[in-house]
mmCIF file with all atom_site columns, C-alpha atoms in Angstrom:
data_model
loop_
_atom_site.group_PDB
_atom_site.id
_atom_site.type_symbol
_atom_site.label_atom_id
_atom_site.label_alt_id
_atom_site.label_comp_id
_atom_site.label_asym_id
_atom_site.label_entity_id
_atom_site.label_seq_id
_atom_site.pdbx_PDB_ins_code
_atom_site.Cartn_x
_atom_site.Cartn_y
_atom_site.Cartn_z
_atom_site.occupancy
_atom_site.B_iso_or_equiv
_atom_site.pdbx_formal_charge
_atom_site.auth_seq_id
_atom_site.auth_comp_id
_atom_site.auth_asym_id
_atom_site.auth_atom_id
_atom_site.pdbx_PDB_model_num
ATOM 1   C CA . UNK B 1 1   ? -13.666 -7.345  0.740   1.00 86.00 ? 4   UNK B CA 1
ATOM 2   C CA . UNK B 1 2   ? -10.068 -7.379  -0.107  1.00 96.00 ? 5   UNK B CA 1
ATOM 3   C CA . UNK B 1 3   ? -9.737  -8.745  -4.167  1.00 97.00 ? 6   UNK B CA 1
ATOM 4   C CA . UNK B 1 4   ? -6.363  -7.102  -4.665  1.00 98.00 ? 7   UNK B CA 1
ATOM 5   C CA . UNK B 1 5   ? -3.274  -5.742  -3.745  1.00 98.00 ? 8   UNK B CA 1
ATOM 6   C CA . UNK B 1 6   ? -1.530  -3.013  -5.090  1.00 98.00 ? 9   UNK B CA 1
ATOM 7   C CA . UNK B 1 7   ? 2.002   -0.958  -4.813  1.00 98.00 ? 10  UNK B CA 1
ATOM 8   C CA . UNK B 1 8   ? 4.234   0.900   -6.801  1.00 98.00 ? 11  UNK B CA 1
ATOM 9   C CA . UNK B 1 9   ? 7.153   -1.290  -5.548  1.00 98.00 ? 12  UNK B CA 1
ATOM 10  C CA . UNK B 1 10  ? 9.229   0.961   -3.530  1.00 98.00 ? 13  UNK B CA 1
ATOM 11  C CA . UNK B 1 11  ? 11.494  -0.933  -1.214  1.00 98.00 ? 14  UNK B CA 1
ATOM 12  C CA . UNK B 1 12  ? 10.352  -0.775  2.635   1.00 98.00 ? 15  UNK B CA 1
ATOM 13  C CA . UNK B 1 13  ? 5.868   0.071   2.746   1.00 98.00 ? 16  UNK B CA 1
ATOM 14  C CA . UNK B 1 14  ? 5.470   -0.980  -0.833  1.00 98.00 ? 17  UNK B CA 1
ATOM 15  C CA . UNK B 1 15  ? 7.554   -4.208  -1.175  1.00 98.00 ? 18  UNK B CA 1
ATOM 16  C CA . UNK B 1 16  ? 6.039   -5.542  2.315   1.00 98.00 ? 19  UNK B CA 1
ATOM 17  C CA . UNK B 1 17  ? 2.485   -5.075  0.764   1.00 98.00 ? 20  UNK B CA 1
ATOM 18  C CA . UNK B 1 18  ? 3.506   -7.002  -2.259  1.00 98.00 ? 21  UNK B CA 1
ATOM 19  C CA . UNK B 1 19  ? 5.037   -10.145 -0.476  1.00 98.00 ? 22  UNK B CA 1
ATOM 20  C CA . UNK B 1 20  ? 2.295   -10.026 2.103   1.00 98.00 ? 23  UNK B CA 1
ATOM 21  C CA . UNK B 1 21  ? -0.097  -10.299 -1.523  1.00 98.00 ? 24  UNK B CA 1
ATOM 22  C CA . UNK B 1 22  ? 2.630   -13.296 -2.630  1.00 98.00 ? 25  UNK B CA 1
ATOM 23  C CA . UNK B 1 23  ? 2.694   -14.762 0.606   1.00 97.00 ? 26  UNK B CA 1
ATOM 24  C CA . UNK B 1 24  ? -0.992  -14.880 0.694   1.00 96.00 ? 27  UNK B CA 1
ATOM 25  C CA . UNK B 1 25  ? -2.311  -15.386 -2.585  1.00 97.00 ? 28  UNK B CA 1
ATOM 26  C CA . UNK B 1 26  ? -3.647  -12.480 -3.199  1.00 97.00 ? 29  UNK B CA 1
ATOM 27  C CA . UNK B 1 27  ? -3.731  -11.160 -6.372  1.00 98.00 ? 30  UNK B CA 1
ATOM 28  C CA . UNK B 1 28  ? -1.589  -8.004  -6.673  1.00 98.00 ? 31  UNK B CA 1
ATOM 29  C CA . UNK B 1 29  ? 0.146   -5.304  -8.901  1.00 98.00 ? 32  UNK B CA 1
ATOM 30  C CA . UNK B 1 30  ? 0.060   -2.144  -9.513  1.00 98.00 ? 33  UNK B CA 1
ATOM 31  C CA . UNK B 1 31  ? 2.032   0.575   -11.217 1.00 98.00 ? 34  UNK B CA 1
ATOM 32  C CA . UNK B 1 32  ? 5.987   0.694   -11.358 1.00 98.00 ? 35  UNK B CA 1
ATOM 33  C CA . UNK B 1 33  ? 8.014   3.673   -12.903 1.00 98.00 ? 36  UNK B CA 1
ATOM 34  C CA . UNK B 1 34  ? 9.704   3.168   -16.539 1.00 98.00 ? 37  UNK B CA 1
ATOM 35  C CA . UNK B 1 35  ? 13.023  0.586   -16.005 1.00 98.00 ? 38  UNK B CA 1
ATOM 36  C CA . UNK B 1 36  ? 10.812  -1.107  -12.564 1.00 98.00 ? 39  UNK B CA 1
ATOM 37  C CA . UNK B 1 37  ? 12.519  1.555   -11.462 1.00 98.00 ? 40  UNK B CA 1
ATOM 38  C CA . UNK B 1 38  ? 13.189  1.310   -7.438  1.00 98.00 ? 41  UNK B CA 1
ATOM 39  C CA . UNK B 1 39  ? 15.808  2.634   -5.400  1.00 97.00 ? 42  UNK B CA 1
ATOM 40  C CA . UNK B 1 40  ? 17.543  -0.836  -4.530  1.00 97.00 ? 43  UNK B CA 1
ATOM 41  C CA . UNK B 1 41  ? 17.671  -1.185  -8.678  1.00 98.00 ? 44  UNK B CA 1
ATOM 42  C CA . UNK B 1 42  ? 14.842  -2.455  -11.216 1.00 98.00 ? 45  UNK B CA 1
ATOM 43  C CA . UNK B 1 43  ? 12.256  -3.890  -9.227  1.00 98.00 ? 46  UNK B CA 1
ATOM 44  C CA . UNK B 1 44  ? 12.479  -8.261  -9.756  1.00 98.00 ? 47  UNK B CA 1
ATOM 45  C CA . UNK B 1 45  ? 9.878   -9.667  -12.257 1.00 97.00 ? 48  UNK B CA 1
ATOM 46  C CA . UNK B 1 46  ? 8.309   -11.810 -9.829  1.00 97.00 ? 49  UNK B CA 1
ATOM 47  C CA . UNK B 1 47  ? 6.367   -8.500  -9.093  1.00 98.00 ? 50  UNK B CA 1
ATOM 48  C CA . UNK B 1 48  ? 3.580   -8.219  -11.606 1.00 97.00 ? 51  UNK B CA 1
ATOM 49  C CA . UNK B 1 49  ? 3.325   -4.301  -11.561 1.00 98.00 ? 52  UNK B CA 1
ATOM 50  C CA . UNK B 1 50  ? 2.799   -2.356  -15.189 1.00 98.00 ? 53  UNK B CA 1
ATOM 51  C CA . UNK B 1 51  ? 6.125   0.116   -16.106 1.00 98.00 ? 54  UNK B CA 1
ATOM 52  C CA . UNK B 1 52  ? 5.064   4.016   -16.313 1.00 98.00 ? 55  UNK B CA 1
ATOM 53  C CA . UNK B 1 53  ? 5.817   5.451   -19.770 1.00 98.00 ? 56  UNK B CA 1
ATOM 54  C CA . UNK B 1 54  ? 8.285   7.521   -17.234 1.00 97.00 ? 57  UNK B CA 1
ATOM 55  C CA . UNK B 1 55  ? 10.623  7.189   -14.835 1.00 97.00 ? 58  UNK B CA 1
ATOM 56  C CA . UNK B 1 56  ? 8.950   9.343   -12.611 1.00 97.00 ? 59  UNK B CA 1
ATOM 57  C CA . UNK B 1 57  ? 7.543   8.193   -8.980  1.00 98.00 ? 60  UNK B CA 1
ATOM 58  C CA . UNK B 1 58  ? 4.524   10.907  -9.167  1.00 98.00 ? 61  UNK B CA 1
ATOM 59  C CA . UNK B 1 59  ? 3.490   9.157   -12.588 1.00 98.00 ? 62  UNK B CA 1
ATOM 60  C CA . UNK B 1 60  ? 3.519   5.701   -10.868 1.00 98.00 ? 63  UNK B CA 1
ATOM 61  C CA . UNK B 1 61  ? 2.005   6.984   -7.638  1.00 98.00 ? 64  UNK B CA 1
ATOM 62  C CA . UNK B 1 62  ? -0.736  9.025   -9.298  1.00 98.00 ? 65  UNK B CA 1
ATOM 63  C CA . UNK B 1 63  ? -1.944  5.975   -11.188 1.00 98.00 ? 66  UNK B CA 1
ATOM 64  C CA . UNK B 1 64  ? -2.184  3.811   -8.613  1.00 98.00 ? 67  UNK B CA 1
ATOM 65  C CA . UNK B 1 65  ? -4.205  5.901   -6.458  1.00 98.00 ? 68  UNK B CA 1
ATOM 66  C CA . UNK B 1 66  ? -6.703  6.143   -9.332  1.00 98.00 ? 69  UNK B CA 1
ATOM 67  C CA . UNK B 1 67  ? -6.512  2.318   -9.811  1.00 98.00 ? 70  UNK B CA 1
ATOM 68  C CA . UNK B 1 68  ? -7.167  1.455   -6.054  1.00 98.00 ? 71  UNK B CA 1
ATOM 69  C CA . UNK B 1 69  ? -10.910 2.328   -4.641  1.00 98.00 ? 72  UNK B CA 1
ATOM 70  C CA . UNK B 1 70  ? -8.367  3.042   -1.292  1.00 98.00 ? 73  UNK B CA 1
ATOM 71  C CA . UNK B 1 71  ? -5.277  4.153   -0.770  1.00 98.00 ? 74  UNK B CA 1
ATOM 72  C CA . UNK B 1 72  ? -3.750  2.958   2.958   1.00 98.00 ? 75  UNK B CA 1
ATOM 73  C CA . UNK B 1 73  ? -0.372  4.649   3.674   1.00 98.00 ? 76  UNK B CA 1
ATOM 74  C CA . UNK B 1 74  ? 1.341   3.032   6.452   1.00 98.00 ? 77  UNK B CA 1
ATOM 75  C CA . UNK B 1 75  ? 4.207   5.108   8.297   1.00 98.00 ? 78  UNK B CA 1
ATOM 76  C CA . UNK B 1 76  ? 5.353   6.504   11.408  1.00 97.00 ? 79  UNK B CA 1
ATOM 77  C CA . UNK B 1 77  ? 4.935   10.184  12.382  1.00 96.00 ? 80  UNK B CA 1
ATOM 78  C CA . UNK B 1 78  ? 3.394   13.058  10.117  1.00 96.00 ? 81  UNK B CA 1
ATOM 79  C CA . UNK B 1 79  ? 3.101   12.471  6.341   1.00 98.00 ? 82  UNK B CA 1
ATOM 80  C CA . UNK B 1 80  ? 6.120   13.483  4.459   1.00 97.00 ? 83  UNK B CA 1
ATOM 81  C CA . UNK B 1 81  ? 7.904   13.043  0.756   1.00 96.00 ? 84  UNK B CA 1
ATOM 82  C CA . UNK B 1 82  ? 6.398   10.542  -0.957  1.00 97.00 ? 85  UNK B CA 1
ATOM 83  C CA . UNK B 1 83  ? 4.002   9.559   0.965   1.00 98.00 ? 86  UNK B CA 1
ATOM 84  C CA . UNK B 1 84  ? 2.571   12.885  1.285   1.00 98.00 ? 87  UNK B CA 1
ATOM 85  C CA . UNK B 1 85  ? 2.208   13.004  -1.699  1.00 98.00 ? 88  UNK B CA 1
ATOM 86  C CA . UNK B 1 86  ? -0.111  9.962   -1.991  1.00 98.00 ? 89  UNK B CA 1
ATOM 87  C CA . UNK B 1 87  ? -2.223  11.911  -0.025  1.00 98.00 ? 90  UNK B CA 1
ATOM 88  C CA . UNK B 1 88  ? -2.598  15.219  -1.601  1.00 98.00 ? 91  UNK B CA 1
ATOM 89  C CA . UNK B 1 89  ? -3.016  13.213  -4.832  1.00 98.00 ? 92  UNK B CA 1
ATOM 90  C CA . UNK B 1 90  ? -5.840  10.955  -3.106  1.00 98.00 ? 93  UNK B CA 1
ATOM 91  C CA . UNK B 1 91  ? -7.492  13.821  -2.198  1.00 98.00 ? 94  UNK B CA 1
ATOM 92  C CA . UNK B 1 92  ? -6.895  15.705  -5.852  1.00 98.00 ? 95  UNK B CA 1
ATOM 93  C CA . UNK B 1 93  ? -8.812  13.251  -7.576  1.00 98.00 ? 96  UNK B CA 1
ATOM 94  C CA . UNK B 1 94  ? -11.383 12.981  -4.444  1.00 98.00 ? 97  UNK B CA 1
ATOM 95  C CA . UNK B 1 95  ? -9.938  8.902   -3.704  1.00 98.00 ? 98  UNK B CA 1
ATOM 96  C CA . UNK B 1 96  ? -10.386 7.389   -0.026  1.00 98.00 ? 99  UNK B CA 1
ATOM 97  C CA . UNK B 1 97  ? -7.178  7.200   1.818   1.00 98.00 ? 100 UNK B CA 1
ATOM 98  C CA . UNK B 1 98  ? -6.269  6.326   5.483   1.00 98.00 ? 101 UNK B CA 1
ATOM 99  C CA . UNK B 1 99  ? -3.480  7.062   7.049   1.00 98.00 ? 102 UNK B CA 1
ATOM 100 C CA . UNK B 1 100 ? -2.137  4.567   9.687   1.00 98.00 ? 103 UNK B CA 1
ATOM 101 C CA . UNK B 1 101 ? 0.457   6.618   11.844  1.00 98.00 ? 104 UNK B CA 1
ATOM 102 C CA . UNK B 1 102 ? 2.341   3.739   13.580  1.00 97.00 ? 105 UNK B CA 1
ATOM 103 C CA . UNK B 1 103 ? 3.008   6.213   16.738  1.00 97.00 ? 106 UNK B CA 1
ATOM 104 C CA . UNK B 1 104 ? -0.535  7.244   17.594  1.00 96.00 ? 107 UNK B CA 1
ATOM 105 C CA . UNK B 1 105 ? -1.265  3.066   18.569  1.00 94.00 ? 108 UNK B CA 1
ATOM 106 C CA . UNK B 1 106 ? -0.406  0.003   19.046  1.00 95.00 ? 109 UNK B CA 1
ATOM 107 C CA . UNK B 1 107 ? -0.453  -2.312  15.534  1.00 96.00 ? 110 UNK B CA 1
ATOM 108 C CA . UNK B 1 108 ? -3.710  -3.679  16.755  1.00 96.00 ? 111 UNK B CA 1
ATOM 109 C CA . UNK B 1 109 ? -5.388  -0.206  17.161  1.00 97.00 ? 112 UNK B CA 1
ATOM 110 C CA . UNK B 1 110 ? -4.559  0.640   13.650  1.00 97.00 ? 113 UNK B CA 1
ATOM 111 C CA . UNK B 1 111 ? -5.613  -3.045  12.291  1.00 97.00 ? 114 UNK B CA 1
ATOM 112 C CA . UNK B 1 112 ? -8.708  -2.362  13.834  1.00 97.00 ? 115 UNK B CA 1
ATOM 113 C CA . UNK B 1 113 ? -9.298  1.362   12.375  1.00 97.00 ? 116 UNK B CA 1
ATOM 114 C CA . UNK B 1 114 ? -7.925  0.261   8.847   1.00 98.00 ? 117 UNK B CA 1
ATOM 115 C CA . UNK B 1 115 ? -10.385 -2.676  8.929   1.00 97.00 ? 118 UNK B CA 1
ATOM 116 C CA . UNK B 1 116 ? -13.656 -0.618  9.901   1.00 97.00 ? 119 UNK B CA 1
ATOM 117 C CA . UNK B 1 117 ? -12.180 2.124   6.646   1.00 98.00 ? 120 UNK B CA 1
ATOM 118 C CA . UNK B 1 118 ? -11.879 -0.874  4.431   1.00 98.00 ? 121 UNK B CA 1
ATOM 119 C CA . UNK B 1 119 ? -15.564 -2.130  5.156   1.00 97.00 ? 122 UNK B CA 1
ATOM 120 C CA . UNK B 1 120 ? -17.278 1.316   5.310   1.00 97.00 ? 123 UNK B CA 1
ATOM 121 C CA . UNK B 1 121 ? -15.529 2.661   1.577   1.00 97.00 ? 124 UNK B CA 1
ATOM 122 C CA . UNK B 1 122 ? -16.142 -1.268  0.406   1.00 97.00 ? 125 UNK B CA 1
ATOM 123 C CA . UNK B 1 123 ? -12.518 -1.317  -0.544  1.00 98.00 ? 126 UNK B CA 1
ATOM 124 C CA . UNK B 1 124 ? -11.976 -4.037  -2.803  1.00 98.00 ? 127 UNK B CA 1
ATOM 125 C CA . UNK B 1 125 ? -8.706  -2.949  -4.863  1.00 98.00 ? 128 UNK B CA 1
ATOM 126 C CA . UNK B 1 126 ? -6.219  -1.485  -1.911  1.00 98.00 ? 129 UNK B CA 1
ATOM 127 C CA . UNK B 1 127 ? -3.308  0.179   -2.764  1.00 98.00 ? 130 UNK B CA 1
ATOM 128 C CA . UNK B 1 128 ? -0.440  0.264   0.038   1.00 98.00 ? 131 UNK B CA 1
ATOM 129 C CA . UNK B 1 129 ? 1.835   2.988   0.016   1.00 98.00 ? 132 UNK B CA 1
ATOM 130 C CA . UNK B 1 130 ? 4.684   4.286   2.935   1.00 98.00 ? 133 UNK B CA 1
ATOM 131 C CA . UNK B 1 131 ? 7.812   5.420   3.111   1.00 98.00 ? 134 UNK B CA 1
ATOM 132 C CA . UNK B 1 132 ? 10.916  3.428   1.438   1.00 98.00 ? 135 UNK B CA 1
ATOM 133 C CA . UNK B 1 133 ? 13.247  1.482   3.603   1.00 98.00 ? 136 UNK B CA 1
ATOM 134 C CA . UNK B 1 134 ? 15.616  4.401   3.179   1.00 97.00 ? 137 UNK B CA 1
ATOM 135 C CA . UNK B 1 135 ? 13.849  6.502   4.883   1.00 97.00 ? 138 UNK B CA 1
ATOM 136 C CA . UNK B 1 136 ? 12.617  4.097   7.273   1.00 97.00 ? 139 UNK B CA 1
ATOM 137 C CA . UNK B 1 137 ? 14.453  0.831   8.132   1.00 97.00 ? 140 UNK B CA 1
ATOM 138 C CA . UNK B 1 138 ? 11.968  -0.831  9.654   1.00 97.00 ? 141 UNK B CA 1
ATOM 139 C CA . UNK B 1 139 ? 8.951   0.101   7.728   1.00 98.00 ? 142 UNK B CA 1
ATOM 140 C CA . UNK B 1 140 ? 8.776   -3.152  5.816   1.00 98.00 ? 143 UNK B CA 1
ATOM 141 C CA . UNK B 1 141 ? 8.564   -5.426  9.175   1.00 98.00 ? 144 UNK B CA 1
ATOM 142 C CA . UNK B 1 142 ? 5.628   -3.163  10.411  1.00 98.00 ? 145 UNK B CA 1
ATOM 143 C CA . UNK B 1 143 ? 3.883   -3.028  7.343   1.00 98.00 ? 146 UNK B CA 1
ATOM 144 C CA . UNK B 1 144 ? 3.894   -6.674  6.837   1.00 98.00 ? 147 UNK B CA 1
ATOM 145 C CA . UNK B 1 145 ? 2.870   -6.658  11.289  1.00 98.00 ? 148 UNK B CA 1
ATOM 146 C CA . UNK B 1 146 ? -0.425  -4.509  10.511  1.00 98.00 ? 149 UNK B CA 1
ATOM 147 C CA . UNK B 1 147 ? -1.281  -6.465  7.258   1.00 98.00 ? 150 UNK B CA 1
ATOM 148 C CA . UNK B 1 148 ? -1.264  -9.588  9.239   1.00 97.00 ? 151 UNK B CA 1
ATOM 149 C CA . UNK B 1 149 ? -3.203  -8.027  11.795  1.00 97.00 ? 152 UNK B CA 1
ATOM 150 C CA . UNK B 1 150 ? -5.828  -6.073  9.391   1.00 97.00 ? 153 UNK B CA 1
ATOM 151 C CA . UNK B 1 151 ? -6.865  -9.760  7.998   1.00 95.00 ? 154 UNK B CA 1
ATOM 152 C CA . UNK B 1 152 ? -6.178  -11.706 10.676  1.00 92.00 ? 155 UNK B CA 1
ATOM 153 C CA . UNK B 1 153 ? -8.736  -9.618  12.612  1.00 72.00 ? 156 UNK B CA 1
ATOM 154 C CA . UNK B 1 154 ? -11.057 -10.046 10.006  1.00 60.00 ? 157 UNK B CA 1
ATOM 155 C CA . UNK B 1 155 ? -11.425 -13.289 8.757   1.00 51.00 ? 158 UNK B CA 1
ATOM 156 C CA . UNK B 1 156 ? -12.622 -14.371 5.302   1.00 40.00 ? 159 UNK B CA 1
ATOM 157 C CA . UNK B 1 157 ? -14.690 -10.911 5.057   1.00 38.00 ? 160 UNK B CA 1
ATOM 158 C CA . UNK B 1 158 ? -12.131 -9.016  4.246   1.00 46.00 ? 161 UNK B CA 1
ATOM 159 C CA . UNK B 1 159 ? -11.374 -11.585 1.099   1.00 42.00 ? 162 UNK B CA 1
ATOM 160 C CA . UNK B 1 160 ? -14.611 -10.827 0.230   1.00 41.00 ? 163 UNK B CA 1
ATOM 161 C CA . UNK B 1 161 ? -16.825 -14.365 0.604   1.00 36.00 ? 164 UNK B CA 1
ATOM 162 C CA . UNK B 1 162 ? -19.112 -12.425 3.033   1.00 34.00 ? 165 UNK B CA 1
ATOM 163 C CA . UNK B 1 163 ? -17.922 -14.512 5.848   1.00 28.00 ? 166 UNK B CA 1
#
């Protein structure tokens, strides 16, 4: 069910989701603040996310949650910062989100739940969000391990041919 990919480009959650998109061939983007602003500098060009009219991360995460028909945040432990507020945003506007708490399971476990949310909301457009490498060094490894897993598990349905 899967048609895109979408981040705002953060290093760690975000940046995993967009190479796993690359890596894949799956079309991707999303929203980037003003400057591809990201905390390891402007975020490369090989990303093909829009620029904010601000520099601001709520601008770029707000609009991505409303671009996305779900919004999967990846992390480890309770929500917090950014990612938190993903949430409270998805749920502002009344958007589907999951989150995947990397400590309550093993990677499979959560493949398995995030593939089940993915066919029950018919997700199509998924945007990826977690904490930045920062604040989580290896975030971008286990993002990259569950997106494996979530369409490995599934097949060709969750690219959408009904497979």
């Amino acid at each position: 069910m899967i048609t895109r990919l979408i981040s705002g480009g953060q290093t760690g959650a975000d940046r995993a989701a967009l190479d796993f998109a690359i890596q894949r061939g799956i079309p991707h983007g999303g929203w980037v603040p003003r400057g591809r602003k990201t905390e390891a500098g402007p975020l490369p060009d090989r990303y093909r996310l829009q620029e904010t009219a601000s520099g601001a991360y709520a601008e770029r995460t707000e609009k991505n949650v409303l671009l996305a028909d779900g919004t999967l945040i990846i992390s480890r432990g309770s929500l917090k910062g950014g990612s938190l507020l993903t949430k409270e945003l998805a749920e502002r506007h009344g958007r589907s989100w999951m989150h995947a708490d990397l400590d309550r399971g093993s990677v499979e476990e959560a493949a398995e739940r995030i593939r089940g949310w993915i066919r029950d909301r018919s997700i199509g457009v998924l945007n990826v969000a977690g904490p930045r490498a920062s604040q989580d060094p290896e975030i971008y490894k286990a993002v990259r391990g569950v997106l494996e897993a979530v369409f490995a598990g599934s097949g060709r349905a969750a690219m959408g041919d009904g497979t």
